[in-house]
Amino acid sequence: DGGITQSPKYLFRKEGQNVTLSCEQNLNHDAMYWYRQDPGQGLRLIYYSQIVNDFQKGDIAEGYSVSREKKESFPLTVTSAQKNPTAFYLCASSINRNTEAFFGQGTRLTVV
Amino acid sequence: QKEVEQDPGPLSVPEGAIVSLNCTYSNSAFQYFMWYRQYSRKGPELLMYTYSSGNKEDGRFTAQVDKSSKYISLFIRDSQPSDSATYLCAMSRLTGGFKTIFGAGTRLFVKA
């Protein structure tokens, strides 16, 4: 089945630790995205990538980093510099930029 | 002023009712419009997308776009309890750099 797989579903992190969220897609999509969702707010773009080895900052990139070494994979690292990392993180992909995006099932990160 | 405005609800309707969900936007560069459904603790699921003004129908769902008024709607006919979810509008521009904006979502409850 084609789709987007995010792992883990739930993640707990101690303050001061970096943590990496996984996102894999087998849809052969060029573009991939990371969004953050907080209660009562729309999706906010963290980073996006339109092609392998290239990525761009979104609206709230501070405290996050990404890589795009393979077309299928777009991992997100939440660093200790992110002051309020507890949130629901969504990975998405699309054929190309600005077309409809398909989402994974999300990772809920909690800082303890 | 936000680029996309969406009433957060909650909206509560009886089973079988026609539901109207709406978004307004301010940027006339948006040319591509999408509706997503998101169940609690899940990733958004694409329901419909459209480029043009007018109506697009898919089963019980109708997406309506009025570019002159910068207003989009999603109608759900014969609503079911399984339609209870948060509905997100999204819109993109088709030229220039990447820009997709999501509404904050409207929470819908359909009572049996």
JSON list of C-alpha atoms in Angstrom, two decimals:
[
{"chain": "A", "resi": 1, "resn": "ASP", "atom": "CA", "xyz": [0.00, 0.00, 0.00]},
{"chain": "A", "resi": 2, "resn": "GLY", "atom": "CA", "xyz": [1.26, 3.46, -0.88]},
{"chain": "A", "resi": 3, "resn": "GLY", "atom": "CA", "xyz": [1.42, 5.98, 1.87]},
{"chain": "A", "resi": 4, "resn": "ILE", "atom": "CA", "xyz": [3.36, 7.94, 4.41]},
{"chain": "A", "resi": 5, "resn": "THR", "atom": "CA", "xyz": [4.68, 6.32, 7.55]},
{"chain": "A", "resi": 6, "resn": "GLN", "atom": "CA", "xyz": [5.64, 8.31, 10.61]},
{"chain": "A", "resi": 7, "resn": "SER", "atom": "CA", "xyz": [7.32, 6.78, 13.60]},
{"chain": "A", "resi": 8, "resn": "PRO", "atom": "CA", "xyz": [7.08, 6.60, 16.48]},
{"chain": "A", "resi": 9, "resn": "LYS", "atom": "CA", "xyz": [3.45, 7.45, 17.17]},
{"chain": "A", "resi": 10, "resn": "TYR", "atom": "CA", "xyz": [4.24, 8.71, 20.66]},
{"chain": "A", "resi": 11, "resn": "LEU", "atom": "CA", "xyz": [7.59, 10.06, 21.84]},
{"chain": "A", "resi": 12, "resn": "PHE", "atom": "CA", "xyz": [8.73, 11.35, 25.19]},
{"chain": "A", "resi": 13, "resn": "ARG", "atom": "CA", "xyz": [11.82, 13.47, 25.55]},
{"chain": "A", "resi": 14, "resn": "LYS", "atom": "CA", "xyz": [13.63, 14.93, 28.50]},
{"chain": "A", "resi": 15, "resn": "GLU", "atom": "CA", "xyz": [14.46, 18.60, 28.41]},
{"chain": "A", "resi": 16, "resn": "GLY", "atom": "CA", "xyz": [17.82, 19.25, 26.82]},
{"chain": "A", "resi": 17, "resn": "GLN", "atom": "CA", "xyz": [17.72, 16.20, 24.57]},
{"chain": "A", "resi": 18, "resn": "ASN", "atom": "CA", "xyz": [17.56, 16.11, 20.80]},
{"chain": "A", "resi": 19, "resn": "VAL", "atom": "CA", "xyz": [15.08, 13.71, 19.23]},
{"chain": "A", "resi": 20, "resn": "THR", "atom": "CA", "xyz": [14.51, 12.60, 15.64]},
{"chain": "A", "resi": 21, "resn": "LEU", "atom": "CA", "xyz": [11.11, 11.89, 14.11]},
{"chain": "A", "resi": 22, "resn": "SER", "atom": "CA", "xyz": [10.99, 9.55, 11.15]},
{"chain": "A", "resi": 23, "resn": "CYS", "atom": "CA", "xyz": [8.99, 10.05, 7.96]},
{"chain": "A", "resi": 24, "resn": "GLU", "atom": "CA", "xyz": [9.03, 7.66, 5.00]},
{"chain": "A", "resi": 25, "resn": "GLN", "atom": "CA", "xyz": [6.89, 7.73, 1.86]},
{"chain": "A", "resi": 26, "resn": "ASN", "atom": "CA", "xyz": [6.50, 5.27, -0.99]},
{"chain": "A", "resi": 27, "resn": "LEU", "atom": "CA", "xyz": [4.32, 7.48, -3.19]},
{"chain": "A", "resi": 28, "resn": "ASN", "atom": "CA", "xyz": [7.25, 8.60, -5.35]},
{"chain": "A", "resi": 29, "resn": "HIS", "atom": "CA", "xyz": [6.50, 12.20, -4.42]},
{"chain": "A", "resi": 30, "resn": "ASP", "atom": "CA", "xyz": [9.13, 14.86, -4.94]},
{"chain": "A", "resi": 31, "resn": "ALA", "atom": "CA", "xyz": [7.95, 17.25, -2.23]},
{"chain": "A", "resi": 32, "resn": "MET", "atom": "CA", "xyz": [7.86, 16.54, 1.49]},
{"chain": "A", "resi": 33, "resn": "TYR", "atom": "CA", "xyz": [6.84, 18.69, 4.43]},
{"chain": "A", "resi": 34, "resn": "TRP", "atom": "CA", "xyz": [6.89, 18.87, 8.20]},
{"chain": "A", "resi": 35, "resn": "TYR", "atom": "CA", "xyz": [4.08, 20.63, 10.05]},
{"chain": "A", "resi": 36, "resn": "ARG", "atom": "CA", "xyz": [3.43, 21.28, 13.67]},
{"chain": "A", "resi": 37, "resn": "GLN", "atom": "CA", "xyz": [-0.13, 21.29, 15.05]},
{"chain": "A", "resi": 38, "resn": "ASP", "atom": "CA", "xyz": [-1.07, 22.82, 18.36]},
{"chain": "A", "resi": 39, "resn": "PRO", "atom": "CA", "xyz": [-4.60, 22.87, 19.84]},
{"chain": "A", "resi": 40, "resn": "GLY", "atom": "CA", "xyz": [-6.77, 25.55, 18.26]},
{"chain": "A", "resi": 41, "resn": "GLN", "atom": "CA", "xyz": [-4.16, 26.46, 15.67]},
{"chain": "A", "resi": 42, "resn": "GLY", "atom": "CA", "xyz": [-3.79, 25.64, 12.03]},
{"chain": "A", "resi": 43, "resn": "LEU", "atom": "CA", "xyz": [-0.92, 23.61, 10.71]},
{"chain": "A", "resi": 44, "resn": "ARG", "atom": "CA", "xyz": [2.31, 25.55, 10.81]},
{"chain": "A", "resi": 45, "resn": "LEU", "atom": "CA", "xyz": [5.08, 24.72, 8.37]},
{"chain": "A", "resi": 46, "resn": "ILE", "atom": "CA", "xyz": [8.45, 23.83, 9.87]},
{"chain": "A", "resi": 47, "resn": "TYR", "atom": "CA", "xyz": [10.47, 22.75, 6.83]},
{"chain": "A", "resi": 48, "resn": "TYR", "atom": "CA", "xyz": [9.81, 21.58, 3.31]},
{"chain": "A", "resi": 49, "resn": "SER", "atom": "CA", "xyz": [11.80, 19.90, 0.60]},
{"chain": "A", "resi": 50, "resn": "GLN", "atom": "CA", "xyz": [11.04, 19.94, -3.10]},
{"chain": "A", "resi": 51, "resn": "ILE", "atom": "CA", "xyz": [13.84, 17.66, -4.16]},
{"chain": "A", "resi": 52, "resn": "VAL", "atom": "CA", "xyz": [16.54, 15.42, -2.73]},
{"chain": "A", "resi": 53, "resn": "ASN", "atom": "CA", "xyz": [19.39, 17.26, -1.00]},
{"chain": "A", "resi": 54, "resn": "ASP", "atom": "CA", "xyz": [17.44, 20.50, -0.90]},
{"chain": "A", "resi": 55, "resn": "PHE", "atom": "CA", "xyz": [15.15, 21.89, 1.79]},
{"chain": "A", "resi": 56, "resn": "GLN", "atom": "CA", "xyz": [13.78, 25.24, 2.86]},
{"chain": "A", "resi": 57, "resn": "LYS", "atom": "CA", "xyz": [12.77, 26.74, 6.17]},
{"chain": "A", "resi": 58, "resn": "GLY", "atom": "CA", "xyz": [9.12, 27.25, 6.83]},
{"chain": "A", "resi": 59, "resn": "ASP", "atom": "CA", "xyz": [7.46, 29.66, 9.20]},
{"chain": "A", "resi": 60, "resn": "ILE", "atom": "CA", "xyz": [8.70, 28.12, 12.46]},
{"chain": "A", "resi": 61, "resn": "ALA", "atom": "CA", "xyz": [12.04, 26.46, 11.66]},
{"chain": "A", "resi": 62, "resn": "GLU", "atom": "CA", "xyz": [13.94, 27.67, 14.73]},
{"chain": "A", "resi": 63, "resn": "GLY", "atom": "CA", "xyz": [14.99, 24.76, 16.93]},
{"chain": "A", "resi": 64, "resn": "TYR", "atom": "CA", "xyz": [14.42, 22.16, 14.20]},
{"chain": "A", "resi": 65, "resn": "SER", "atom": "CA", "xyz": [16.61, 20.56, 11.56]},
{"chain": "A", "resi": 66, "resn": "VAL", "atom": "CA", "xyz": [15.96, 18.21, 8.64]},
{"chain": "A", "resi": 67, "resn": "SER", "atom": "CA", "xyz": [17.78, 16.23, 5.98]},
{"chain": "A", "resi": 68, "resn": "ARG", "atom": "CA", "xyz": [16.69, 14.85, 2.61]},
{"chain": "A", "resi": 69, "resn": "GLU", "atom": "CA", "xyz": [19.29, 12.33, 1.52]},
{"chain": "A", "resi": 70, "resn": "LYS", "atom": "CA", "xyz": [16.76, 10.04, -0.13]},
{"chain": "A", "resi": 71, "resn": "LYS", "atom": "CA", "xyz": [13.56, 10.80, -2.01]},
{"chain": "A", "resi": 72, "resn": "GLU", "atom": "CA", "xyz": [11.61, 8.54, 0.32]},
{"chain": "A", "resi": 73, "resn": "SER", "atom": "CA", "xyz": [12.82, 9.90, 3.64]},
{"chain": "A", "resi": 74, "resn": "PHE", "atom": "CA", "xyz": [12.59, 13.27, 5.39]},
{"chain": "A", "resi": 75, "resn": "PRO", "atom": "CA", "xyz": [13.52, 12.99, 9.09]},
{"chain": "A", "resi": 76, "resn": "LEU", "atom": "CA", "xyz": [12.96, 15.88, 11.48]},
{"chain": "A", "resi": 77, "resn": "THR", "atom": "CA", "xyz": [15.21, 16.54, 14.46]},
{"chain": "A", "resi": 78, "resn": "VAL", "atom": "CA", "xyz": [13.79, 18.53, 17.33]},
{"chain": "A", "resi": 79, "resn": "THR", "atom": "CA", "xyz": [16.77, 20.07, 19.07]},
{"chain": "A", "resi": 80, "resn": "SER", "atom": "CA", "xyz": [17.19, 21.31, 22.61]},
{"chain": "A", "resi": 81, "resn": "ALA", "atom": "CA", "xyz": [17.02, 24.83, 21.18]},
{"chain": "A", "resi": 82, "resn": "GLN", "atom": "CA", "xyz": [13.28, 24.41, 20.53]},
{"chain": "A", "resi": 83, "resn": "LYS", "atom": "CA", "xyz": [11.74, 26.09, 23.55]},
{"chain": "A", "resi": 84, "resn": "ASN", "atom": "CA", "xyz": [8.27, 24.57, 23.38]},
{"chain": "A", "resi": 85, "resn": "PRO", "atom": "CA", "xyz": [8.55, 21.26, 21.56]},
{"chain": "A", "resi": 86, "resn": "THR", "atom": "CA", "xyz": [5.49, 19.48, 22.97]},
{"chain": "A", "resi": 87, "resn": "ALA", "atom": "CA", "xyz": [3.13, 19.21, 20.00]},
{"chain": "A", "resi": 88, "resn": "PHE", "atom": "CA", "xyz": [1.66, 16.95, 17.33]},
{"chain": "A", "resi": 89, "resn": "TYR", "atom": "CA", "xyz": [4.02, 16.68, 14.34]},
{"chain": "A", "resi": 90, "resn": "LEU", "atom": "CA", "xyz": [2.76, 15.84, 10.88]},
{"chain": "A", "resi": 91, "resn": "CYS", "atom": "CA", "xyz": [4.75, 14.81, 7.85]},
{"chain": "A", "resi": 92, "resn": "ALA", "atom": "CA", "xyz": [3.25, 15.17, 4.38]},
{"chain": "A", "resi": 93, "resn": "SER", "atom": "CA", "xyz": [4.20, 14.69, 0.76]},
{"chain": "A", "resi": 94, "resn": "SER", "atom": "CA", "xyz": [2.92, 15.83, -2.61]},
{"chain": "A", "resi": 95, "resn": "ILE", "atom": "CA", "xyz": [3.74, 15.24, -6.25]},
{"chain": "A", "resi": 96, "resn": "ASN", "atom": "CA", "xyz": [5.18, 18.72, -6.40]},
{"chain": "A", "resi": 97, "resn": "ARG", "atom": "CA", "xyz": [4.85, 21.97, -4.52]},
{"chain": "A", "resi": 98, "resn": "ASN", "atom": "CA", "xyz": [1.44, 23.54, -4.17]},
{"chain": "A", "resi": 99, "resn": "THR", "atom": "CA", "xyz": [-0.54, 20.43, -5.12]},
{"chain": "A", "resi": 100, "resn": "GLU", "atom": "CA", "xyz": [-2.59, 18.44, -2.67]},
{"chain": "A", "resi": 101, "resn": "ALA", "atom": "CA", "xyz": [-0.58, 16.93, 0.14]},
{"chain": "A", "resi": 102, "resn": "PHE", "atom": "CA", "xyz": [-1.02, 13.55, 1.78]},
{"chain": "A", "resi": 103, "resn": "PHE", "atom": "CA", "xyz": [-0.32, 13.21, 5.46]},
{"chain": "A", "resi": 104, "resn": "GLY", "atom": "CA", "xyz": [1.08, 10.60, 7.75]},
{"chain": "A", "resi": 105, "resn": "GLN", "atom": "CA", "xyz": [-0.63, 9.69, 11.01]},
{"chain": "A", "resi": 106, "resn": "GLY", "atom": "CA", "xyz": [1.51, 12.00, 13.10]},
{"chain": "A", "resi": 107, "resn": "THR", "atom": "CA", "xyz": [3.90, 11.79, 16.02]},
{"chain": "A", "resi": 108, "resn": "ARG", "atom": "CA", "xyz": [2.92, 13.21, 19.37]},
{"chain": "A", "resi": 109, "resn": "LEU", "atom": "CA", "xyz": [6.00, 14.53, 21.13]},
{"chain": "A", "resi": 110, "resn": "THR", "atom": "CA", "xyz": [5.90, 15.27, 24.83]},
{"chain": "A", "resi": 111, "resn": "VAL", "atom": "CA", "xyz": [8.74, 16.85, 26.76]},
{"chain": "A", "resi": 112, "resn": "VAL", "atom": "CA", "xyz": [8.94, 15.57, 30.32]},
{"chain": "B", "resi": 1, "resn": "GLN", "atom": "CA", "xyz": [-5.52, 39.78, 9.53]},
{"chain": "B", "resi": 2, "resn": "LYS", "atom": "CA", "xyz": [-4.93, 36.08, 8.98]},
{"chain": "B", "resi": 3, "resn": "GLU", "atom": "CA", "xyz": [-4.62, 34.94, 5.38]},
{"chain": "B", "resi": 4, "resn": "VAL", "atom": "CA", "xyz": [-7.23, 32.23, 6.00]},
{"chain": "B", "resi": 5, "resn": "GLU", "atom": "CA", "xyz": [-10.09, 32.47, 8.47]},
{"chain": "B", "resi": 6, "resn": "GLN", "atom": "CA", "xyz": [-12.10, 29.45, 9.57]},
{"chain": "B", "resi": 7, "resn": "ASP", "atom": "CA", "xyz": [-14.66, 29.34, 12.36]},
{"chain": "B", "resi": 8, "resn": "PRO", "atom": "CA", "xyz": [-13.38, 26.83, 14.95]},
{"chain": "B", "resi": 9, "resn": "GLY", "atom": "CA", "xyz": [-16.87, 25.79, 16.05]},
{"chain": "B", "resi": 10, "resn": "PRO", "atom": "CA", "xyz": [-17.76, 23.43, 17.52]},
{"chain": "B", "resi": 11, "resn": "LEU", "atom": "CA", "xyz": [-20.65, 22.81, 15.20]},
{"chain": "B", "resi": 12, "resn": "SER", "atom": "CA", "xyz": [-23.22, 20.30, 16.43]},
{"chain": "B", "resi": 13, "resn": "VAL", "atom": "CA", "xyz": [-25.91, 18.92, 14.10]},
{"chain": "B", "resi": 14, "resn": "PRO", "atom": "CA", "xyz": [-28.37, 16.00, 14.16]},
{"chain": "B", "resi": 15, "resn": "GLU", "atom": "CA", "xyz": [-27.77, 12.98, 11.97]},
{"chain": "B", "resi": 16, "resn": "GLY", "atom": "CA", "xyz": [-29.07, 13.53, 8.44]},
{"chain": "B", "resi": 17, "resn": "ALA", "atom": "CA", "xyz": [-28.58, 17.30, 8.47]},
{"chain": "B", "resi": 18, "resn": "ILE", "atom": "CA", "xyz": [-26.82, 19.25, 5.74]},
{"chain": "B", "resi": 19, "resn": "VAL", "atom": "CA", "xyz": [-23.59, 20.73, 7.07]},
{"chain": "B", "resi": 20, "resn": "SER", "atom": "CA", "xyz": [-21.96, 23.86, 5.72]},
{"chain": "B", "resi": 21, "resn": "LEU", "atom": "CA", "xyz": [-18.32, 24.56, 6.55]},
{"chain": "B", "resi": 22, "resn": "ASN", "atom": "CA", "xyz": [-16.64, 27.73, 5.36]},
{"chain": "B", "resi": 23, "resn": "CYS", "atom": "CA", "xyz": [-13.35, 29.57, 4.98]},
{"chain": "B", "resi": 24, "resn": "THR", "atom": "CA", "xyz": [-12.51, 33.05, 3.82]},
{"chain": "B", "resi": 25, "resn": "TYR", "atom": "CA", "xyz": [-9.15, 34.15, 2.52]},
{"chain": "B", "resi": 26, "resn": "SER", "atom": "CA", "xyz": [-7.47, 37.43, 1.70]},
{"chain": "B", "resi": 27, "resn": "ASN", "atom": "CA", "xyz": [-4.78, 36.58, -0.85]},
{"chain": "B", "resi": 28, "resn": "SER", "atom": "CA", "xyz": [-6.07, 36.51, -4.42]},
{"chain": "B", "resi": 29, "resn": "ALA", "atom": "CA", "xyz": [-2.96, 34.53, -5.44]},
{"chain": "B", "resi": 30, "resn": "PHE", "atom": "CA", "xyz": [-4.52, 31.39, -3.98]},
{"chain": "B", "resi": 31, "resn": "GLN", "atom": "CA", "xyz": [-5.83, 29.33, -6.87]},
{"chain": "B", "resi": 32, "resn": "TYR", "atom": "CA", "xyz": [-5.95, 25.79, -5.52]},
{"chain": "B", "resi": 33, "resn": "PHE", "atom": "CA", "xyz": [-8.29, 24.81, -2.75]},
{"chain": "B", "resi": 34, "resn": "MET", "atom": "CA", "xyz": [-8.46, 21.72, -0.57]},
{"chain": "B", "resi": 35, "resn": "TRP", "atom": "CA", "xyz": [-10.53, 20.27, 2.24]},
{"chain": "B", "resi": 36, "resn": "TYR", "atom": "CA", "xyz": [-9.18, 17.80, 4.76]},
{"chain": "B", "resi": 37, "resn": "ARG", "atom": "CA", "xyz": [-10.89, 15.75, 7.45]},
{"chain": "B", "resi": 38, "resn": "GLN", "atom": "CA", "xyz": [-8.98, 15.02, 10.64]},
{"chain": "B", "resi": 39, "resn": "TYR", "atom": "CA", "xyz": [-10.10, 12.55, 13.27]},
{"chain": "B", "resi": 40, "resn": "SER", "atom": "CA", "xyz": [-8.78, 12.96, 16.79]},
{"chain": "B", "resi": 41, "resn": "ARG", "atom": "CA", "xyz": [-5.09, 12.04, 17.12]},
{"chain": "B", "resi": 42, "resn": "LYS", "atom": "CA", "xyz": [-4.83, 11.18, 13.42]},
{"chain": "B", "resi": 43, "resn": "GLY", "atom": "CA", "xyz": [-3.30, 12.86, 10.40]},
{"chain": "B", "resi": 44, "resn": "PRO", "atom": "CA", "xyz": [-5.50, 14.92, 8.05]},
{"chain": "B", "resi": 45, "resn": "GLU", "atom": "CA", "xyz": [-7.12, 13.02, 5.21]},
{"chain": "B", "resi": 46, "resn": "LEU", "atom": "CA", "xyz": [-7.65, 14.75, 1.87]},
{"chain": "B", "resi": 47, "resn": "LEU", "atom": "CA", "xyz": [-11.36, 14.97, 1.02]},
{"chain": "B", "resi": 48, "resn": "MET", "atom": "CA", "xyz": [-11.52, 17.19, -2.04]},
{"chain": "B", "resi": 49, "resn": "TYR", "atom": "CA", "xyz": [-9.49, 19.61, -4.09]},
{"chain": "B", "resi": 50, "resn": "THR", "atom": "CA", "xyz": [-10.40, 22.03, -6.82]},
{"chain": "B", "resi": 51, "resn": "TYR", "atom": "CA", "xyz": [-8.81, 24.68, -9.00]},
{"chain": "B", "resi": 52, "resn": "SER", "atom": "CA", "xyz": [-11.81, 26.51, -10.26]},
{"chain": "B", "resi": 53, "resn": "SER", "atom": "CA", "xyz": [-14.72, 28.56, -9.07]},
{"chain": "B", "resi": 54, "resn": "GLY", "atom": "CA", "xyz": [-18.02, 26.76, -8.86]},
{"chain": "B", "resi": 55, "resn": "ASN", "atom": "CA", "xyz": [-19.02, 23.43, -7.39]},
{"chain": "B", "resi": 56, "resn": "LYS", "atom": "CA", "xyz": [-17.33, 20.05, -7.30]},
{"chain": "B", "resi": 57, "resn": "GLU", "atom": "CA", "xyz": [-19.24, 17.06, -6.02]},
{"chain": "B", "resi": 58, "resn": "ASP", "atom": "CA", "xyz": [-18.02, 13.74, -4.65]},
{"chain": "B", "resi": 59, "resn": "GLY", "atom": "CA", "xyz": [-20.64, 11.54, -3.07]},
{"chain": "B", "resi": 60, "resn": "ARG", "atom": "CA", "xyz": [-22.12, 13.34, -0.07]},
{"chain": "B", "resi": 61, "resn": "PHE", "atom": "CA", "xyz": [-19.52, 16.10, -0.27]},
{"chain": "B", "resi": 62, "resn": "THR", "atom": "CA", "xyz": [-19.64, 19.28, -2.36]},
{"chain": "B", "resi": 63, "resn": "ALA", "atom": "CA", "xyz": [-16.84, 21.81, -2.48]},
{"chain": "B", "resi": 64, "resn": "GLN", "atom": "CA", "xyz": [-17.75, 25.31, -3.56]},
{"chain": "B", "resi": 65, "resn": "VAL", "atom": "CA", "xyz": [-15.35, 28.11, -4.46]},
{"chain": "B", "resi": 66, "resn": "ASP", "atom": "CA", "xyz": [-16.21, 31.75, -5.01]},
{"chain": "B", "resi": 67, "resn": "LYS", "atom": "CA", "xyz": [-13.00, 33.50, -5.99]},
{"chain": "B", "resi": 68, "resn": "SER", "atom": "CA", "xyz": [-14.65, 36.88, -6.41]},
{"chain": "B", "resi": 69, "resn": "SER", "atom": "CA", "xyz": [-15.69, 36.81, -2.76]},
{"chain": "B", "resi": 70, "resn": "LYS", "atom": "CA", "xyz": [-12.61, 34.86, -1.60]},
{"chain": "B", "resi": 71, "resn": "TYR", "atom": "CA", "xyz": [-14.88, 32.33, 0.04]},
{"chain": "B", "resi": 72, "resn": "ILE", "atom": "CA", "xyz": [-14.88, 28.55, -0.03]},
{"chain": "B", "resi": 73, "resn": "SER", "atom": "CA", "xyz": [-17.34, 26.07, 1.40]},
{"chain": "B", "resi": 74, "resn": "LEU", "atom": "CA", "xyz": [-17.71, 22.37, 2.01]},
{"chain": "B", "resi": 75, "resn": "PHE", "atom": "CA", "xyz": [-21.21, 20.91, 2.18]},
{"chain": "B", "resi": 76, "resn": "ILE", "atom": "CA", "xyz": [-21.93, 17.52, 3.68]},
{"chain": "B", "resi": 77, "resn": "ARG", "atom": "CA", "xyz": [-25.31, 16.00, 2.83]},
{"chain": "B", "resi": 78, "resn": "ASP", "atom": "CA", "xyz": [-27.03, 13.36, 4.97]},
{"chain": "B", "resi": 79, "resn": "SER", "atom": "CA", "xyz": [-24.45, 13.81, 7.70]},
{"chain": "B", "resi": 80, "resn": "GLN", "atom": "CA", "xyz": [-23.49, 10.74, 9.72]},
{"chain": "B", "resi": 81, "resn": "PRO", "atom": "CA", "xyz": [-21.97, 10.32, 13.19]},
{"chain": "B", "resi": 82, "resn": "SER", "atom": "CA", "xyz": [-18.85, 9.06, 11.42]},
{"chain": "B", "resi": 83, "resn": "ASP", "atom": "CA", "xyz": [-18.48, 12.54, 9.90]},
{"chain": "B", "resi": 84, "resn": "SER", "atom": "CA", "xyz": [-17.69, 13.89, 13.37]},
{"chain": "B", "resi": 85, "resn": "ALA", "atom": "CA", "xyz": [-14.19, 15.27, 12.99]},
{"chain": "B", "resi": 86, "resn": "THR", "atom": "CA", "xyz": [-12.27, 18.47, 12.46]},
{"chain": "B", "resi": 87, "resn": "TYR", "atom": "CA", "xyz": [-12.40, 19.86, 8.92]},
{"chain": "B", "resi": 88, "resn": "LEU", "atom": "CA", "xyz": [-9.47, 21.90, 7.64]},
{"chain": "B", "resi": 89, "resn": "CYS", "atom": "CA", "xyz": [-9.50, 24.09, 4.59]},
{"chain": "B", "resi": 90, "resn": "ALA", "atom": "CA", "xyz": [-6.24, 24.70, 2.75]},
{"chain": "B", "resi": 91, "resn": "MET", "atom": "CA", "xyz": [-5.22, 26.77, -0.22]},
{"chain": "B", "resi": 92, "resn": "SER", "atom": "CA", "xyz": [-2.16, 27.18, -2.40]},
{"chain": "B", "resi": 93, "resn": "ARG", "atom": "CA", "xyz": [-0.85, 29.42, -5.08]},
{"chain": "B", "resi": 94, "resn": "LEU", "atom": "CA", "xyz": [0.17, 27.76, -8.31]},
{"chain": "B", "resi": 95, "resn": "THR", "atom": "CA", "xyz": [2.98, 30.06, -9.36]},
{"chain": "B", "resi": 96, "resn": "GLY", "atom": "CA", "xyz": [5.93, 31.49, -7.55]},
{"chain": "B", "resi": 97, "resn": "GLY", "atom": "CA", "xyz": [7.39, 29.88, -4.48]},
{"chain": "B", "resi": 98, "resn": "PHE", "atom": "CA", "xyz": [5.75, 27.35, -2.22]},
{"chain": "B", "resi": 99, "resn": "LYS", "atom": "CA", "xyz": [2.85, 28.70, -0.23]},
{"chain": "B", "resi": 100, "resn": "THR", "atom": "CA", "xyz": [0.11, 26.56, 1.21]},
{"chain": "B", "resi": 101, "resn": "ILE", "atom": "CA", "xyz": [-1.94, 27.87, 4.09]},
{"chain": "B", "resi": 102, "resn": "PHE", "atom": "CA", "xyz": [-4.24, 25.85, 6.34]},
{"chain": "B", "resi": 103, "resn": "GLY", "atom": "CA", "xyz": [-7.22, 27.08, 8.28]},
{"chain": "B", "resi": 104, "resn": "ALA", "atom": "CA", "xyz": [-7.36, 26.32, 11.99]},
{"chain": "B", "resi": 105, "resn": "GLY", "atom": "CA", "xyz": [-10.16, 23.81, 11.43]},
{"chain": "B", "resi": 106, "resn": "THR", "atom": "CA", "xyz": [-13.84, 23.53, 12.33]},
{"chain": "B", "resi": 107, "resn": "ARG", "atom": "CA", "xyz": [-14.81, 20.85, 14.79]},
{"chain": "B", "resi": 108, "resn": "LEU", "atom": "CA", "xyz": [-18.02, 19.06, 13.76]},
{"chain": "B", "resi": 109, "resn": "PHE", "atom": "CA", "xyz": [-20.20, 16.81, 15.90]},
{"chain": "B", "resi": 110, "resn": "VAL", "atom": "CA", "xyz": [-23.00, 14.80, 14.29]},
{"chain": "B", "resi": 111, "resn": "LYS", "atom": "CA", "xyz": [-25.43, 13.46, 16.87]},
{"chain": "B", "resi": 112, "resn": "ALA", "atom": "CA", "xyz": [-27.16, 10.12, 16.29]}
]
